[in-house]
Amino acid sequence: MTPAVRACVCPGSFDPLTLGHLDVLLRAADLFDVVHAGVAVNPGKRGLFTGPERAELVRRALADSGDPRAARVVVAEFGDGLLVDHCRRLGAPVVVKGLRSGTDYAYELPMALMNRHLADVETVFLVGDPAYGHVSSSLVKEVARYGGDVSGLVPAAVRAALATRMGEDASDPA
Ligand code: PNS
């Protein structure tokens, strides 16, 4: 039976959100009534931003986008657990991920197969906008760390947060 509300989860580390992520979240909202942006927080892995900071930046970027589809995107962290359990809790049996390249596909395919094996959670892949084919959170952090310009790569709120965080790190005597 088709659920009355079609919901999906767009999971990721979002450390930090890029314009490529934002594009996928909004395009997922073209296909689903509710998109749950799932900010994955791995307690064993120290990110540049904490889970709450990353989630807040996703919320700010959605609000600042002025895009009406943003109203259908809900942001929540999911901590130390399986994505399929997060999907089950939310009543969202579909995962949506963006693909920039064949390398992304090779990384995503085993996870998609595992999620279907574990809980019949299907994965829908959206072809990434080629304008963001070179944009990843890790490259954005590297560019920002060395003082490069990240405009055109991340939303304004993320750009500001990166500048602040890199400044804090530079003044940290540790
Ligand atoms: O943005 P990322 O880091 O590529 O996102 C990867 C993420 C968080 C979606 C993936 O690692 C994940 O689903 N983690 C949750 C743990 C899990 O469910 N593992 C088994 C699925 S294969």
mmCIF file of C-alpha atoms and ligand atoms in Angstrom:
data_model
loop_
_atom_site.group_PDB
_atom_site.id
_atom_site.type_symbol
_atom_site.label_atom_id
_atom_site.label_comp_id
_atom_site.label_asym_id
_atom_site.label_seq_id
_atom_site.Cartn_x
_atom_site.Cartn_y
_atom_site.Cartn_z
ATOM 1 C CA MET A 1 0.000 0.000 0.000
ATOM 2 C CA THR A 2 1.332 3.458 -0.846
ATOM 3 C CA PRO A 3 1.698 5.624 2.287
ATOM 4 C CA ALA A 4 -0.437 8.798 2.341
ATOM 5 C CA VAL A 5 2.645 10.929 2.873
ATOM 6 C CA ARG A 6 5.686 10.053 0.807
ATOM 7 C CA ALA A 7 8.734 10.676 2.945
ATOM 8 C CA CYS A 8 12.424 10.129 2.301
ATOM 9 C CA VAL A 9 15.671 10.577 4.177
ATOM 10 C CA CYS A 10 18.637 12.432 2.633
ATOM 11 C CA PRO A 11 21.491 11.370 4.911
ATOM 12 C CA GLY A 12 25.000 12.733 5.070
ATOM 13 C CA SER A 13 27.703 14.085 7.294
ATOM 14 C CA PHE A 14 27.040 17.629 6.020
ATOM 15 C CA ASP A 15 30.355 18.770 7.554
ATOM 16 C CA PRO A 16 29.573 21.287 6.211
ATOM 17 C CA LEU A 17 26.578 21.538 3.844
ATOM 18 C CA THR A 18 27.597 22.457 0.281
ATOM 19 C CA LEU A 19 25.549 23.944 -2.549
ATOM 20 C CA GLY A 20 25.567 20.448 -4.082
ATOM 21 C CA HIS A 21 23.889 19.035 -0.948
ATOM 22 C CA LEU A 22 21.373 21.888 -0.944
ATOM 23 C CA ASP A 23 20.498 21.216 -4.593
ATOM 24 C CA VAL A 24 19.841 17.526 -3.842
ATOM 25 C CA LEU A 25 17.702 18.326 -0.765
ATOM 26 C CA LEU A 26 15.527 20.722 -2.768
ATOM 27 C CA ARG A 27 15.233 18.400 -5.760
ATOM 28 C CA ALA A 28 14.254 15.541 -3.436
ATOM 29 C CA ALA A 29 11.440 17.818 -2.246
ATOM 30 C CA ASP A 30 10.155 17.848 -5.851
ATOM 31 C CA LEU A 31 9.670 14.087 -5.561
ATOM 32 C CA PHE A 32 8.601 13.598 -1.931
ATOM 33 C CA ASP A 33 6.112 15.305 0.379
ATOM 34 C CA VAL A 34 8.631 15.374 3.225
ATOM 35 C CA VAL A 35 12.415 15.210 3.023
ATOM 36 C CA HIS A 36 14.238 14.383 6.244
ATOM 37 C CA ALA A 37 17.779 15.751 6.029
ATOM 38 C CA GLY A 38 19.586 13.279 8.300
ATOM 39 C CA VAL A 39 22.757 14.750 9.757
ATOM 40 C CA ALA A 40 24.897 11.733 10.623
ATOM 41 C CA VAL A 41 27.023 12.181 13.708
ATOM 42 C CA ASN A 42 29.717 9.589 14.224
ATOM 43 C CA PRO A 43 30.893 9.903 17.860
ATOM 44 C CA GLY A 44 34.241 8.330 16.944
ATOM 45 C CA LYS A 45 34.961 10.930 14.268
ATOM 46 C CA ARG A 46 35.679 14.567 15.109
ATOM 47 C CA GLY A 47 34.262 16.825 12.429
ATOM 48 C CA LEU A 48 35.018 20.486 11.825
ATOM 49 C CA PHE A 49 31.499 21.267 13.080
ATOM 50 C CA THR A 50 29.532 19.482 15.814
ATOM 51 C CA GLY A 51 26.305 17.676 14.928
ATOM 52 C CA PRO A 52 24.082 20.482 16.265
ATOM 53 C CA GLU A 53 26.166 23.091 14.398
ATOM 54 C CA ARG A 54 25.893 21.168 11.121
ATOM 55 C CA ALA A 55 22.142 20.683 11.545
ATOM 56 C CA GLU A 56 21.690 24.377 12.329
ATOM 57 C CA LEU A 57 23.676 25.382 9.225
ATOM 58 C CA VAL A 58 21.444 23.152 7.070
ATOM 59 C CA ARG A 59 18.348 24.825 8.612
ATOM 60 C CA ARG A 60 19.800 28.320 8.069
ATOM 61 C CA ALA A 61 20.767 27.586 4.456
ATOM 62 C CA LEU A 62 17.298 26.214 3.699
ATOM 63 C CA ALA A 63 15.632 29.257 5.273
ATOM 64 C CA ASP A 64 17.978 31.650 3.434
ATOM 65 C CA SER A 65 17.440 29.901 0.075
ATOM 66 C CA GLY A 66 14.008 31.513 -0.318
ATOM 67 C CA ASP A 67 12.983 28.364 -2.197
ATOM 68 C CA PRO A 68 9.416 27.215 -1.441
ATOM 69 C CA ARG A 69 10.555 23.575 -1.522
ATOM 70 C CA ALA A 70 12.634 24.249 1.601
ATOM 71 C CA ALA A 71 9.412 24.167 3.653
ATOM 72 C CA ARG A 72 9.172 20.438 2.976
ATOM 73 C CA VAL A 73 12.665 19.689 4.315
ATOM 74 C CA VAL A 74 13.003 18.765 7.988
ATOM 75 C CA VAL A 75 16.453 18.597 9.555
ATOM 76 C CA ALA A 76 17.406 16.171 12.319
ATOM 77 C CA GLU A 77 20.603 14.592 13.563
ATOM 78 C CA PHE A 78 20.974 10.870 13.780
ATOM 79 C CA GLY A 79 23.711 9.667 16.018
ATOM 80 C CA ASP A 80 25.365 6.380 16.659
ATOM 81 C CA GLY A 81 23.048 4.015 14.809
ATOM 82 C CA LEU A 82 21.915 2.525 11.560
ATOM 83 C CA LEU A 83 20.394 4.681 8.868
ATOM 84 C CA VAL A 84 17.631 2.122 8.373
ATOM 85 C CA ASP A 85 16.588 2.511 12.038
ATOM 86 C CA HIS A 86 16.424 6.280 11.548
ATOM 87 C CA CYS A 87 14.275 5.676 8.434
ATOM 88 C CA ARG A 88 11.978 3.330 10.376
ATOM 89 C CA ARG A 89 11.543 5.837 13.234
ATOM 90 C CA LEU A 90 10.567 8.537 10.720
ATOM 91 C CA GLY A 91 8.285 6.310 8.629
ATOM 92 C CA ALA A 92 10.453 7.103 5.599
ATOM 93 C CA PRO A 93 11.258 3.925 3.619
ATOM 94 C CA VAL A 94 13.345 5.643 0.925
ATOM 95 C CA VAL A 95 16.862 7.119 1.004
ATOM 96 C CA VAL A 96 17.800 9.799 -1.526
ATOM 97 C CA LYS A 97 21.442 10.466 -2.380
ATOM 98 C CA GLY A 98 23.107 12.629 -5.012
ATOM 99 C CA LEU A 99 25.718 11.189 -7.368
ATOM 100 C CA ARG A 100 28.459 13.368 -8.832
ATOM 101 C CA SER A 101 30.417 10.602 -10.519
ATOM 102 C CA GLY A 102 31.045 6.892 -10.957
ATOM 103 C CA THR A 103 33.257 7.078 -7.879
ATOM 104 C CA ASP A 104 30.268 8.237 -5.842
ATOM 105 C CA TYR A 105 28.218 5.388 -7.286
ATOM 106 C CA ALA A 106 30.882 2.825 -6.324
ATOM 107 C CA TYR A 107 30.838 4.214 -2.746
ATOM 108 C CA GLU A 108 27.045 4.371 -2.500
ATOM 109 C CA LEU A 109 26.097 1.047 -4.129
ATOM 110 C CA PRO A 110 27.122 -1.310 -1.281
ATOM 111 C CA MET A 111 25.380 0.951 1.247
ATOM 112 C CA ALA A 112 22.206 0.980 -0.854
ATOM 113 C CA LEU A 113 22.312 -2.812 -1.155
ATOM 114 C CA MET A 114 22.941 -3.167 2.592
ATOM 115 C CA ASN A 115 20.038 -0.882 3.486
ATOM 116 C CA ARG A 116 17.720 -2.895 1.226
ATOM 117 C CA HIS A 117 19.032 -6.137 2.709
ATOM 118 C CA LEU A 118 18.546 -4.922 6.285
ATOM 119 C CA ALA A 119 15.121 -3.318 6.057
ATOM 120 C CA ASP A 120 13.854 -3.121 2.455
ATOM 121 C CA VAL A 121 14.831 0.542 2.413
ATOM 122 C CA GLU A 122 15.137 1.605 -1.229
ATOM 123 C CA THR A 123 17.681 4.167 -2.448
ATOM 124 C CA VAL A 124 16.919 6.747 -5.118
ATOM 125 C CA PHE A 125 19.945 8.375 -6.742
ATOM 126 C CA LEU A 126 19.678 11.885 -8.125
ATOM 127 C CA VAL A 127 22.222 12.864 -10.748
ATOM 128 C CA GLY A 128 24.149 15.775 -9.294
ATOM 129 C CA ASP A 129 24.101 19.128 -11.041
ATOM 130 C CA PRO A 130 27.377 19.217 -13.018
ATOM 131 C CA ALA A 131 27.885 22.771 -11.749
ATOM 132 C CA TYR A 132 28.721 21.158 -8.379
ATOM 133 C CA GLY A 133 30.604 18.125 -9.723
ATOM 134 C CA HIS A 134 33.832 19.287 -8.065
ATOM 135 C CA VAL A 135 32.223 20.339 -4.772
ATOM 136 C CA SER A 136 32.696 18.196 -1.672
ATOM 137 C CA SER A 137 32.731 19.042 2.027
ATOM 138 C CA SER A 138 36.319 17.875 2.353
ATOM 139 C CA LEU A 139 37.600 20.039 -0.524
ATOM 140 C CA VAL A 140 35.606 23.010 0.758
ATOM 141 C CA LYS A 141 37.288 22.627 4.160
ATOM 142 C CA GLU A 142 40.714 22.425 2.540
ATOM 143 C CA VAL A 143 40.102 25.539 0.441
ATOM 144 C CA ALA A 144 38.784 27.419 3.494
ATOM 145 C CA ARG A 145 41.659 26.241 5.706
ATOM 146 C CA TYR A 146 44.191 27.811 3.340
ATOM 147 C CA GLY A 147 42.258 31.043 2.962
ATOM 148 C CA GLY A 148 40.684 30.301 -0.436
ATOM 149 C CA ASP A 149 37.355 31.708 -1.561
ATOM 150 C CA VAL A 150 34.483 29.285 -0.976
ATOM 151 C CA SER A 151 31.741 31.468 -2.456
ATOM 152 C CA GLY A 152 29.901 29.538 -5.152
ATOM 153 C CA LEU A 153 30.623 26.329 -3.254
ATOM 154 C CA VAL A 154 28.618 26.711 -0.033
ATOM 155 C CA PRO A 155 25.643 28.794 1.137
ATOM 156 C CA ALA A 156 26.407 32.175 2.730
ATOM 157 C CA ALA A 157 25.712 30.936 6.285
ATOM 158 C CA VAL A 158 28.238 28.143 5.827
ATOM 159 C CA ARG A 159 30.797 30.537 4.348
ATOM 160 C CA ALA A 160 30.486 32.739 7.430
ATOM 161 C CA ALA A 161 30.691 29.753 9.797
ATOM 162 C CA LEU A 162 33.801 28.475 8.016
ATOM 163 C CA ALA A 163 35.501 31.860 8.303
ATOM 164 C CA THR A 164 34.727 31.985 12.026
ATOM 165 C CA ARG A 165 35.846 28.409 12.674
ATOM 166 C CA MET A 166 39.085 28.767 10.715
ATOM 167 C CA GLY A 167 39.798 32.007 12.605
ATOM 168 C CA GLU A 168 39.175 30.231 15.930
ATOM 169 C CA ASP A 169 41.533 27.412 14.911
ATOM 170 C CA ALA A 170 44.242 29.895 13.906
ATOM 171 C CA SER A 171 44.061 31.573 17.327
ATOM 172 C CA ASP A 172 43.946 28.241 19.205
ATOM 173 C CA PRO A 173 47.361 27.771 20.870
ATOM 174 C CA ALA A 174 46.814 23.969 21.165
HETATM 175 O O1 PNS B 1 28.060 12.251 3.741
HETATM 176 P P1 PNS B 1 28.569 10.863 3.976
HETATM 177 O O2 PNS B 1 29.626 10.894 5.041
HETATM 178 O O3 PNS B 1 29.028 10.208 2.705
HETATM 179 O O4 PNS B 1 27.339 10.013 4.536
HETATM 180 C C1 PNS B 1 27.487 8.631 4.787
HETATM 181 C C2 PNS B 1 26.317 8.134 5.667
HETATM 182 C C3 PNS B 1 26.288 8.894 6.968
HETATM 183 C C4 PNS B 1 25.036 8.313 4.919
HETATM 184 C C5 PNS B 1 26.568 6.614 5.934
HETATM 185 O O5 PNS B 1 27.834 6.444 6.487
HETATM 186 C C6 PNS B 1 25.514 6.022 6.865
HETATM 187 O O6 PNS B 1 24.433 5.719 6.433
HETATM 188 N N1 PNS B 1 25.875 5.839 8.179
HETATM 189 C C7 PNS B 1 24.987 5.307 9.165
HETATM 190 C C8 PNS B 1 25.429 3.931 9.634
HETATM 191 C C9 PNS B 1 24.817 2.835 8.792
HETATM 192 O O7 PNS B 1 23.627 2.732 8.650
HETATM 193 N N2 PNS B 1 25.684 1.962 8.242
HETATM 194 C C10 PNS B 1 25.259 0.834 7.444
HETATM 195 C C11 PNS B 1 24.700 1.264 6.104
HETATM 196 S S1 PNS B 1 25.655 0.636 4.874
#
